[in-house]
């Protein structure tokens, strides 16, 4: 009985730490300083694991822990920096 409880608990912890990737379209991303600003701030948002900013595509790709943050929170963080998000593409 203990082994079953432990296994279920381990599976629950795995589910809690599930990473999700999202690509956010940021039309106002138009200079190298914009990229630096995003790269300096967004990685410090709770739950963010990885970040890639593309000036060429005007997108921000973020990998994050689903149990710690969500797309709406990350979009608001970008908006506070002066970069409103227009569209999102989420991958589980």
CSV table of C-alpha atoms in Angstrom, one decimal:
chain,number,residue,atom,x,y,z
A,1,UNK,CA,0.0,0.0,0.0
A,2,UNK,CA,2.9,2.4,0.8
A,3,UNK,CA,4.4,1.8,-2.7
A,4,UNK,CA,1.2,2.8,-4.4
A,5,UNK,CA,0.9,6.0,-2.4
A,6,UNK,CA,4.5,6.9,-3.2
A,7,UNK,CA,4.1,6.2,-6.9
A,8,UNK,CA,0.9,8.3,-7.1
A,9,UNK,CA,2.6,11.1,-5.2
A,10,UNK,CA,5.6,11.0,-7.5
A,11,UNK,CA,3.3,11.2,-10.5
A,12,UNK,CA,1.4,14.2,-9.1
A,13,UNK,CA,4.7,16.0,-8.5
A,14,UNK,CA,5.7,15.3,-12.1
A,15,UNK,CA,2.4,16.7,-13.4
A,16,UNK,CA,2.8,19.8,-11.2
A,17,UNK,CA,6.2,20.6,-12.8
A,18,UNK,CA,5.0,20.2,-16.4
A,19,UNK,CA,6.7,22.6,-18.8
A,20,UNK,CA,4.7,24.4,-21.5
A,21,UNK,CA,6.1,26.4,-24.4
A,22,UNK,CA,4.4,29.4,-25.9
A,23,UNK,CA,5.3,31.7,-28.8
A,24,UNK,CA,4.0,35.2,-28.4
A,25,UNK,CA,3.7,37.7,-31.3
A,26,UNK,CA,5.0,41.1,-30.2
A,27,UNK,CA,4.7,43.5,-33.1
A,28,UNK,CA,6.3,46.4,-31.2
A,29,UNK,CA,9.5,44.4,-30.9
A,30,UNK,CA,11.6,46.5,-33.4
A,31,UNK,CA,15.2,47.1,-32.0
A,32,UNK,CA,18.1,45.3,-30.3
A,33,UNK,CA,17.4,47.3,-27.1
A,34,UNK,CA,13.9,45.9,-27.0
A,35,UNK,CA,15.3,42.4,-27.1
A,36,UNK,CA,17.8,43.3,-24.3
A,37,UNK,CA,15.0,44.7,-22.2
A,38,UNK,CA,12.9,41.5,-22.6
A,39,UNK,CA,15.9,39.2,-22.0
A,40,UNK,CA,16.7,41.2,-18.8
A,41,UNK,CA,13.3,41.1,-17.2
A,42,UNK,CA,11.1,38.1,-18.4
A,43,UNK,CA,13.5,35.3,-17.3
A,44,UNK,CA,13.0,36.5,-13.7
A,45,UNK,CA,9.2,36.0,-13.9
A,46,UNK,CA,8.0,33.2,-11.6
A,47,UNK,CA,8.0,29.8,-13.5
A,48,UNK,CA,10.0,30.9,-16.5
A,49,UNK,CA,12.5,28.2,-17.5
A,50,UNK,CA,13.8,29.4,-20.9
A,51,UNK,CA,13.3,32.4,-23.3
A,52,UNK,CA,14.2,33.1,-26.9
A,53,UNK,CA,13.5,36.5,-28.4
A,54,UNK,CA,13.4,36.9,-32.2
A,55,UNK,CA,13.8,40.4,-33.5
A,56,UNK,CA,13.4,39.2,-37.1
A,57,UNK,CA,10.1,37.4,-36.4
A,58,UNK,CA,9.0,39.8,-33.7
A,59,UNK,CA,8.3,36.9,-31.4
A,60,UNK,CA,9.1,35.8,-27.9
A,61,UNK,CA,9.2,32.1,-27.2
A,62,UNK,CA,8.9,31.1,-23.5
A,63,UNK,CA,9.1,27.8,-21.8
A,64,UNK,CA,7.5,27.8,-18.3
A,65,UNK,CA,6.2,25.7,-15.5
A,66,UNK,CA,2.4,25.5,-15.9
A,67,UNK,CA,1.8,25.3,-12.2
A,68,UNK,CA,3.7,28.5,-11.5
A,69,UNK,CA,2.5,30.9,-14.2
A,70,UNK,CA,0.4,31.1,-17.4
A,71,UNK,CA,0.2,32.8,-20.8
A,72,UNK,CA,-1.9,35.7,-19.4
A,73,UNK,CA,0.6,36.5,-16.7
A,74,UNK,CA,3.5,36.4,-19.1
A,75,UNK,CA,1.6,38.6,-21.6
A,76,UNK,CA,0.9,41.1,-18.9
A,77,UNK,CA,4.6,41.2,-17.9
A,78,UNK,CA,5.6,41.9,-21.5
A,79,UNK,CA,2.8,44.6,-21.7
A,80,UNK,CA,4.3,46.3,-18.6
A,81,UNK,CA,7.6,46.5,-20.4
A,82,UNK,CA,5.9,48.3,-23.3
A,83,UNK,CA,5.4,45.2,-25.6
A,84,UNK,CA,1.8,44.3,-26.0
A,85,UNK,CA,1.2,40.7,-27.2
A,86,UNK,CA,-1.0,40.3,-30.2
A,87,UNK,CA,-1.3,36.5,-30.7
A,88,UNK,CA,-0.1,33.4,-28.9
A,89,UNK,CA,0.7,29.9,-30.0
A,90,UNK,CA,0.9,27.4,-27.1
A,91,UNK,CA,2.5,24.0,-27.2
A,92,UNK,CA,2.0,21.4,-24.5
